[in-house]
Coordinates of C-alpha atoms in Angstrom, one line a residue:
M1 CA 27.8 -2.9 21.0
P2 CA 24.4 -1.6 20.2
D3 CA 21.4 -2.5 22.4
P4 CA 19.6 -5.7 21.5
I5 CA 17.0 -5.2 18.8
A6 CA 13.3 -5.2 19.8
Y7 CA 12.2 -7.6 17.1
D8 CA 13.9 -10.6 15.7
H9 CA 13.4 -13.1 12.9
R10 CA 13.8 -15.9 15.4
L11 CA 10.7 -16.9 17.4
R12 CA 10.8 -16.3 21.1
R13 CA 7.8 -18.5 21.9
P14 CA 7.3 -22.2 21.1
R15 CA 6.0 -22.7 17.6
A16 CA 3.2 -24.9 19.0
V17 CA 1.9 -22.0 21.1
L18 CA 1.9 -19.6 18.2
A19 CA 0.4 -22.2 15.9
A20 CA -2.5 -22.8 18.3
A21 CA -3.3 -19.0 18.4
L22 CA -3.5 -19.1 14.5
A23 CA -5.3 -22.4 14.2
D24 CA -8.7 -21.0 13.5
A25 CA -7.6 -18.0 11.4
A26 CA -9.4 -17.8 8.1
P27 CA -6.9 -17.7 5.2
V28 CA -8.6 -14.8 3.5
P29 CA -8.5 -11.0 4.0
F30 CA -10.7 -9.9 6.8
W31 CA -12.0 -7.0 4.8
V32 CA -13.5 -9.0 1.9
D33 CA -14.8 -11.8 4.2
S34 CA -18.1 -10.0 4.6
P35 CA -21.7 -10.4 3.6
L36 CA -21.5 -6.8 2.4
R37 CA -19.4 -7.8 -0.6
P38 CA -21.4 -6.9 -3.8
A39 CA -22.3 -9.6 -6.3
A40 CA -19.9 -9.8 -9.3
R41 CA -20.8 -7.6 -12.2
P42 CA -21.1 -9.3 -15.6
A43 CA -18.1 -9.9 -17.8
L44 CA -17.7 -8.1 -21.1
A45 CA -19.6 -10.2 -23.7
A46 CA -19.6 -8.0 -26.8
D47 CA -17.4 -5.7 -28.9
I48 CA -17.8 -2.0 -27.9
D49 CA -16.4 1.4 -28.7
T50 CA -15.7 4.0 -26.0
D51 CA -13.9 7.2 -25.3
L52 CA -11.8 5.9 -22.4
V53 CA -11.1 2.4 -21.3
I54 CA -9.5 1.7 -17.9
V55 CA -7.7 -1.5 -17.2
G56 CA -7.8 -2.5 -13.5
G57 CA -10.5 -2.3 -10.9
G58 CA -8.5 -1.4 -7.8
Y59 CA -8.2 2.1 -6.3
T60 CA -6.2 3.5 -9.2
G61 CA -8.7 2.5 -11.9
L62 CA -11.7 3.4 -9.8
W63 CA -10.4 6.9 -9.0
T64 CA -9.7 7.4 -12.7
A65 CA -13.2 6.3 -13.6
I66 CA -14.8 8.7 -11.2
Q67 CA -12.7 11.7 -12.1
A68 CA -13.0 11.1 -15.8
K69 CA -16.8 11.3 -15.5
E70 CA -16.6 14.3 -13.2
R71 CA -14.4 16.2 -15.7
Q72 CA -16.5 15.2 -18.8
P73 CA -19.9 13.8 -17.9
D74 CA -20.7 12.9 -21.5
R75 CA -17.4 10.9 -22.0
R76 CA -18.1 7.2 -22.3
V77 CA -15.9 5.3 -19.8
V78 CA -15.4 1.6 -19.6
L79 CA -13.5 -0.2 -16.8
L80 CA -12.2 -3.8 -17.3
E81 CA -11.3 -5.8 -14.2
G82 CA -9.7 -9.2 -14.6
K83 CA -11.2 -10.7 -11.5
R84 CA -13.3 -8.8 -8.9
I85 CA -13.4 -5.2 -7.9
G86 CA -10.9 -4.7 -5.0
W87 CA -9.8 -8.3 -4.8
A88 CA -6.0 -7.6 -4.9
A89 CA -4.1 -4.9 -3.0
S90 CA -7.1 -2.6 -2.7
G91 CA -9.0 -5.2 -0.6
R92 CA -6.0 -6.5 1.4
N93 CA -4.1 -3.5 2.7
G94 CA -4.1 -2.0 6.2
G95 CA -6.4 0.9 5.3
F96 CA -4.0 3.7 6.2
V97 CA -4.8 6.9 4.1
E98 CA -1.5 8.8 4.3
E99 CA -1.2 12.3 3.0
S100 CA 2.3 11.8 1.8
L101 CA 3.0 11.2 -1.9
T102 CA 6.8 10.7 -1.3
H103 CA 6.8 7.8 1.3
G104 CA 8.2 10.0 4.0
P105 CA 10.5 13.1 4.1
E106 CA 13.8 11.2 3.7
N107 CA 12.6 9.5 0.5
G108 CA 11.2 12.8 -0.7
E109 CA 14.6 14.5 -0.2
L110 CA 16.3 11.7 -2.1
H111 CA 14.2 11.9 -5.2
F112 CA 12.3 15.2 -5.3
A113 CA 14.3 17.7 -3.2
D114 CA 13.6 20.7 -5.4
E115 CA 9.8 20.0 -5.7
L116 CA 8.9 19.4 -2.1
D117 CA 7.0 22.7 -1.6
V118 CA 4.8 22.0 -4.6
I119 CA 4.3 18.3 -3.6
A120 CA 3.3 19.3 0.0
R121 CA 0.6 21.5 -1.4
L122 CA -0.6 18.9 -3.9
E123 CA -0.6 16.3 -1.1
K124 CA -3.0 18.4 1.0
E125 CA -5.3 19.1 -2.0
N126 CA -5.4 15.4 -2.8
S127 CA -6.2 14.5 0.8
V128 CA -9.0 17.0 1.0
E129 CA -10.5 15.8 -2.3
F130 CA -10.3 12.2 -1.2
A131 CA -12.4 12.9 1.9
D132 CA -14.8 15.2 0.0
T133 CA -15.4 12.5 -2.6
L134 CA -16.6 10.1 0.1
V135 CA -19.0 12.6 1.4
R136 CA -20.2 13.7 -2.1
Y137 CA -21.2 10.1 -3.1
G138 CA -22.2 8.8 0.3
I139 CA -19.4 6.2 0.4
D140 CA -19.4 4.4 3.8
A141 CA -15.7 3.4 3.9
E142 CA -15.5 3.7 7.7
Y143 CA -13.4 6.8 7.2
E144 CA -11.7 8.0 10.4
H145 CA -9.4 11.0 10.6
A146 CA -7.7 9.2 13.5
G147 CA -3.9 9.9 13.0
M148 CA -0.9 7.8 13.3
L149 CA 1.6 7.2 16.1
T150 CA 5.1 6.3 14.9
V151 CA 7.2 4.8 17.7
A152 CA 10.9 4.2 18.2
T153 CA 11.7 0.7 19.6
E154 CA 15.5 1.1 19.4
P155 CA 17.8 3.9 20.7
H156 CA 18.9 5.1 17.3
Q157 CA 15.3 5.4 16.3
V158 CA 14.7 7.8 19.2
A159 CA 17.5 10.0 17.8
D160 CA 16.0 9.9 14.4
L161 CA 12.6 11.0 15.7
R162 CA 14.2 13.9 17.5
E163 CA 16.0 15.0 14.4
S164 CA 12.7 15.0 12.4
G165 CA 11.6 18.3 13.9
E166 CA 8.3 16.8 15.1
Q167 CA 7.1 16.9 18.7
V168 CA 8.5 13.7 20.4
W169 CA 6.5 12.0 23.1
E170 CA 8.2 9.9 25.8
G171 CA 7.2 8.4 29.2
A172 CA 3.8 9.3 30.4
E173 CA 3.0 11.5 27.4
L174 CA 3.7 8.5 25.1
E175 CA 1.6 6.2 27.2
R176 CA -1.5 8.4 26.5
Y177 CA -1.5 6.8 23.1
A178 CA -0.4 3.2 23.9
R179 CA 1.7 1.3 26.4
S180 CA 4.4 -1.2 25.4
P181 CA 7.7 -2.2 26.9
L182 CA 9.2 -1.7 23.5
F183 CA 8.1 1.9 23.0
R184 CA 10.8 4.3 23.8
A185 CA 9.5 7.5 22.1
G186 CA 6.9 8.5 19.5
T187 CA 5.6 11.2 17.2
F188 CA 2.0 11.7 16.1
D189 CA 0.9 12.5 12.6
D190 CA -2.6 14.0 12.6
T191 CA -3.0 13.9 8.8
T192 CA -3.4 10.1 8.5
A193 CA -6.8 8.7 8.2
L194 CA -8.1 5.1 8.3
V195 CA -10.6 3.3 6.1
H196 CA -12.1 -0.1 5.6
P197 CA -10.2 -1.0 2.4
A198 CA -12.7 -3.2 0.7
K199 CA -15.7 -1.0 1.5
L200 CA -13.7 1.9 0.0
A201 CA -13.2 0.0 -3.3
W202 CA -16.8 -1.2 -3.4
G203 CA -18.1 2.3 -2.7
L204 CA -15.9 3.9 -5.4
A205 CA -17.2 1.3 -7.8
A206 CA -20.8 2.1 -7.0
A207 CA -20.2 5.8 -7.3
A208 CA -18.5 5.3 -10.7
V209 CA -21.5 3.3 -11.9
G210 CA -23.8 6.0 -10.7
L211 CA -21.9 8.5 -12.9
G212 CA -22.4 6.2 -15.9
V213 CA -19.2 4.2 -15.9
E214 CA -19.6 0.7 -17.4
I215 CA -17.7 -1.8 -15.2
F216 CA -17.0 -5.4 -16.4
E217 CA -15.6 -7.9 -14.0
N218 CA -13.9 -11.2 -14.8
S219 CA -12.7 -9.6 -18.0
P220 CA -8.9 -9.9 -18.2
V221 CA -7.2 -8.0 -21.0
L222 CA -5.2 -10.4 -23.1
A223 CA -3.7 -7.9 -25.5
L224 CA -3.4 -4.2 -26.2
E225 CA -2.9 -2.9 -29.7
R226 CA -2.5 0.6 -31.1
S227 CA -4.8 1.6 -33.9
A228 CA -5.2 4.7 -36.1
G229 CA -8.0 6.0 -33.9
G230 CA -6.7 5.0 -30.5
V231 CA -6.3 1.5 -28.9
V232 CA -7.8 -1.9 -29.2
L233 CA -8.1 -4.2 -26.1
K234 CA -8.9 -7.9 -26.4
T235 CA -10.6 -9.9 -23.7
P236 CA -11.7 -13.5 -23.8
S237 CA -15.3 -12.6 -24.9
G238 CA -15.1 -9.1 -26.3
V239 CA -13.0 -6.3 -27.8
V240 CA -12.9 -2.7 -26.7
R241 CA -11.9 0.0 -29.2
A242 CA -11.1 3.2 -27.4
A243 CA -9.7 6.7 -28.0
A244 CA -7.5 6.3 -24.9
V245 CA -6.6 3.8 -22.2
A246 CA -5.5 4.3 -18.6
L247 CA -3.5 1.3 -17.4
A248 CA -4.1 0.8 -13.6
T249 CA -2.7 -2.7 -13.2
N250 CA 0.1 -1.6 -10.8
G251 CA 2.2 -4.6 -9.8
F252 CA 0.7 -7.0 -12.4
P253 CA 2.7 -7.3 -15.6
S254 CA 2.0 -4.1 -17.6
L255 CA 0.4 -4.3 -21.0
L256 CA 3.3 -2.1 -22.1
R257 CA 6.1 -4.5 -22.1
R258 CA 8.8 -1.8 -21.7
L259 CA 7.4 -1.0 -18.3
R260 CA 7.6 -4.5 -16.8
L261 CA 11.0 -4.0 -15.2
F262 CA 10.0 -0.9 -13.3
T263 CA 7.9 -2.7 -10.6
V264 CA 8.5 -5.9 -8.7
P265 CA 5.8 -7.8 -6.8
I266 CA 6.7 -7.9 -3.1
Y267 CA 4.4 -9.8 -0.7
D268 CA 3.3 -8.4 2.6
Y269 CA 1.5 -10.3 5.3
V270 CA -1.1 -9.4 7.9
L271 CA -2.9 -10.9 10.9
M272 CA -6.2 -9.9 12.4
T273 CA -7.1 -10.7 16.0
E274 CA -10.4 -11.7 17.4
P275 CA -12.3 -8.7 18.9
L276 CA -10.7 -7.3 22.0
S277 CA -12.6 -6.2 25.1
A278 CA -12.5 -2.6 26.4
A279 CA -10.6 -4.0 29.4
Q280 CA -7.9 -5.4 27.2
L281 CA -7.5 -2.2 25.2
T282 CA -7.3 -0.2 28.5
E283 CA -4.6 -2.5 29.8
I284 CA -2.4 -1.8 26.8
G285 CA -3.3 1.9 26.8
W286 CA -4.7 1.9 23.3
T287 CA -8.1 3.5 23.8
G288 CA -7.9 5.9 20.9
R289 CA -8.7 5.1 17.3
H290 CA -5.2 6.0 15.8
G291 CA -3.0 3.7 14.0
I292 CA 0.6 2.8 15.1
A293 CA 3.8 1.9 13.2
D294 CA 7.3 1.3 14.5
S295 CA 10.1 3.1 12.8
G296 CA 12.6 0.3 11.8
R297 CA 13.2 -0.3 8.2
E298 CA 11.7 -3.7 8.8
F299 CA 8.6 -2.2 10.4
H300 CA 5.2 -3.2 11.6
Y301 CA 1.9 -1.3 11.1
Y302 CA -1.1 -1.9 13.3
R303 CA -4.6 -0.4 13.7
K304 CA -8.0 -1.3 15.1
S305 CA -11.1 -2.3 13.2
Q306 CA -14.5 -0.9 13.9
D307 CA -15.2 -3.9 16.2
D308 CA -11.9 -3.5 18.0
R309 CA -9.8 -6.2 16.4
I310 CA -6.1 -5.4 16.0
L311 CA -4.7 -5.7 12.5
F312 CA -0.9 -6.4 12.8
G313 CA 1.2 -6.6 9.6
G314 CA 4.5 -5.8 7.9
Y315 CA 8.1 -6.6 8.9
D316 CA 8.7 -9.4 6.4
A317 CA 8.7 -8.2 2.8
V318 CA 9.0 -11.3 0.6
Y319 CA 9.9 -11.6 -3.0
H320 CA 9.0 -14.9 -4.6
R321 CA 11.4 -16.0 -7.3
G322 CA 10.3 -15.4 -10.9
R323 CA 8.1 -12.3 -10.2
R324 CA 5.3 -14.8 -9.9
I325 CA 1.9 -13.5 -8.6
T326 CA -0.2 -16.4 -7.5
P327 CA -2.8 -17.2 -4.8
A328 CA -0.3 -19.7 -3.4
H329 CA 1.8 -16.8 -2.2
D330 CA -1.0 -15.3 -0.1
Q331 CA -0.3 -17.7 2.7
R332 CA 3.1 -18.0 4.4
E333 CA 3.0 -19.7 7.8
E334 CA 6.5 -18.8 8.8
T335 CA 5.6 -15.1 8.6
F336 CA 2.3 -15.5 10.4
L337 CA 4.1 -17.2 13.3
R338 CA 6.6 -14.4 13.4
L339 CA 3.9 -11.7 13.3
A340 CA 2.0 -13.4 16.2
D341 CA 5.3 -13.6 18.1
H342 CA 5.9 -9.9 17.5
L343 CA 2.4 -8.8 18.5
Y344 CA 2.9 -10.6 21.8
D345 CA 6.3 -8.9 22.2
T346 CA 4.7 -5.5 21.6
F347 CA 1.7 -6.0 23.9
P348 CA 2.6 -8.8 26.4
A349 CA -0.9 -8.4 28.0
L350 CA -2.4 -9.8 24.8
E351 CA -0.3 -13.0 24.9
G352 CA -2.7 -15.9 24.1
T353 CA -5.1 -13.7 22.0
R354 CA -6.2 -15.7 19.1
F355 CA -6.4 -14.6 15.4
S356 CA -9.4 -14.6 13.2
H357 CA -7.8 -14.0 9.8
K358 CA -4.3 -14.3 8.2
W359 CA -3.5 -13.2 4.7
G360 CA -1.0 -11.8 2.3
G361 CA -0.9 -9.8 -0.8
M362 CA 1.3 -8.2 -3.5
I363 CA 2.7 -4.7 -3.3
D364 CA 3.9 -3.1 -6.5
M365 CA 7.3 -1.9 -5.4
S366 CA 9.4 0.6 -7.4
T367 CA 13.0 1.5 -6.7
Q368 CA 12.0 5.0 -5.7
L369 CA 9.4 3.6 -3.3
V370 CA 6.6 5.8 -4.7
A371 CA 4.5 5.7 -7.9
F372 CA 5.6 6.9 -11.3
H373 CA 3.2 8.1 -13.9
G374 CA 3.5 8.7 -17.7
S375 CA 2.0 8.3 -21.1
T376 CA 2.9 7.1 -24.6
A377 CA 1.4 6.9 -28.0
G378 CA 0.8 10.7 -28.1
G379 CA -1.1 10.6 -24.9
R380 CA -3.5 7.8 -25.9
I381 CA -2.0 5.4 -23.4
A382 CA -1.4 6.6 -19.8
Y383 CA 0.0 4.5 -16.9
S384 CA 0.5 4.8 -13.1
A385 CA 2.2 2.2 -11.0
G386 CA 4.8 1.5 -8.3
Y387 CA 2.9 2.7 -5.2
T388 CA 5.0 0.5 -2.8
G389 CA 2.4 0.2 -0.1
L390 CA 1.3 3.9 -0.3
G391 CA -1.6 3.5 -2.6
V392 CA -4.8 4.1 -0.5
G393 CA -4.6 7.9 -0.8
A394 CA -1.9 8.4 -3.5
T395 CA -3.8 6.4 -6.2
R396 CA -6.3 9.3 -6.4
F397 CA -3.4 11.6 -7.3
G398 CA -2.1 9.1 -9.8
A399 CA -5.5 8.9 -11.5
S400 CA -5.5 12.7 -11.8
V401 CA -2.1 12.6 -13.5
M402 CA -3.2 10.0 -16.0
L403 CA -6.2 12.0 -16.9
D404 CA -4.1 15.2 -17.3
L405 CA -1.8 13.3 -19.6
I406 CA -4.6 11.8 -21.7
E407 CA -6.3 15.2 -22.0
G408 CA -3.0 16.9 -23.0
R409 CA -3.0 19.2 -20.0
D410 CA 0.1 20.9 -18.8
T411 CA -0.3 21.0 -15.0
E412 CA 1.7 21.0 -11.8
R413 CA 1.0 17.3 -11.5
T414 CA 2.4 16.5 -15.0
R415 CA 5.5 18.6 -14.4
L416 CA 6.6 16.7 -11.4
K417 CA 9.6 14.4 -11.8
M418 CA 7.4 11.4 -10.7
S419 CA 5.3 12.1 -13.9
R420 CA 8.2 12.8 -16.3
R421 CA 10.8 10.1 -15.6
L422 CA 10.9 6.5 -14.8
P423 CA 12.6 5.1 -11.7
V424 CA 15.7 2.9 -11.8
P425 CA 14.5 -0.4 -13.2
V426 CA 14.6 -3.7 -11.3
P427 CA 16.8 -6.3 -13.0
P428 CA 15.2 -9.3 -14.6
E429 CA 15.6 -12.9 -13.4
P430 CA 17.9 -14.6 -12.7
F431 CA 19.5 -11.5 -11.2
V432 CA 16.7 -10.0 -9.2
Y433 CA 16.1 -12.8 -6.7
P434 CA 19.7 -12.9 -5.2
L435 CA 19.8 -9.1 -5.4
I436 CA 16.7 -8.7 -3.3
Q437 CA 17.9 -11.2 -0.8
L438 CA 21.2 -9.3 -0.5
M439 CA 19.2 -6.0 0.0
R440 CA 16.9 -7.6 2.6
G441 CA 20.0 -8.8 4.5
A442 CA 21.6 -5.4 4.3
V443 CA 18.4 -3.7 5.7
A444 CA 18.2 -6.2 8.6
R445 CA 21.9 -5.6 9.4
S446 CA 21.3 -1.9 9.4
D447 CA 18.5 -2.2 11.9
R448 CA 20.7 -4.4 14.1
N449 CA 23.6 -2.0 13.8
G450 CA 21.9 1.1 15.1
G451 CA 20.6 2.2 11.7
K452 CA 24.1 2.4 10.2
D453 CA 24.2 1.5 6.5
G454 CA 26.7 -0.8 5.1
L455 CA 28.4 -0.4 1.8
L456 CA 25.6 -2.1 -0.2
L457 CA 22.9 0.3 1.0
K458 CA 25.2 3.3 0.6
A459 CA 25.9 2.3 -3.0
A460 CA 22.2 1.8 -3.7
G461 CA 21.5 5.3 -2.4
M462 CA 24.1 6.7 -4.8
F463 CA 21.9 5.3 -7.7
G464 CA 18.7 6.7 -6.3
V465 CA 17.5 3.6 -4.6
G466 CA 16.6 4.2 -1.0
F467 CA 15.0 2.3 1.9
D468 CA 13.8 5.1 4.2
S469 CA 10.1 5.8 4.6

């Protein structure tokens, strides 16, 4: 029999104890619960003509706006955001800026095996340009090139880390990064950076406006129509006629109906503790600024804020029936209790620590676990979506691809498979809900069974659907 798993869906502590620790947690993302949040920009209130219109004011849309003006300063660029800049995934994520564009080596091998050398170079170029942009425009996103510790909490995960070819830390060497009774071994990735997610979005928006981009908030696009000269987008109080459009709506229903089955909204949930003291951090051995993730398929990710709170999220990945995206799904008490329980399992010295914030948000999952990019209408309409939780850094790359396609450029980026073909679609309802529940159960069983896949996961892999990251 395999060793007992480190984490479990069942609570190990009384619900009342966990609920008390969560009692005062604000049901909003920590990152946007800030007096630094900019005032909303006006909504579109007139009909306008432009060279390029961007739909979506998250990272993908903002990076597209900045690069569009950098490439062609005289190009008129308009960005339409349905609510507020960075209110969705871009203001709710953990702030991990990973260099990878493939969601890890195993997933890269599954989907892009013959392109990995080119992708590795493009990843590094994208990472450098990401950091350089923050410096160039003076964006204070609390950027830290801090690195990421990936830990094994089960015996089979130790074997997987050793097979990765990376330096594996155990014992006292591992404890230099953090101490937990669950940590068996670990590897360190020094390419990962950390940011304040909302400040990154706000800073990118300010930089775009400084370059001449016109941003309209609270301006949802109700319809997209093709015209002889380009595209026409209709909002509640104005129409935009543009030569080209970049669709950066990610997990929200695409304005191109044929793309709507290529992403599915999966909800992820996060807790933020109250600020910890230096003594508490010393007790758990986490005195560095690096992030941490465990290496199960149902995994947690955690990091520290500037004021030494611990963000702890992941594990549950929840699909709500009907592909519905609604504020009601941003709170899920059962998952918050489980995350609190798991944090105390990870760092017993922190048991009783209270939480200041609890929130959830939608991830635009694709079956290849990384983004796909493309265009239609002779290059007048470009799209990028399906980042599957890997969007903080990779969205800059997706923006570059969309602009290449709109401009008719033949580049290394546009020749990649992720830019030339769509992933396996996700079935519609009523089929997708039971299918996702079956897959979640199969993933959980694999983690409990020493990482050994059952027939369902093996069959999925044969069709190019993987779950390794």
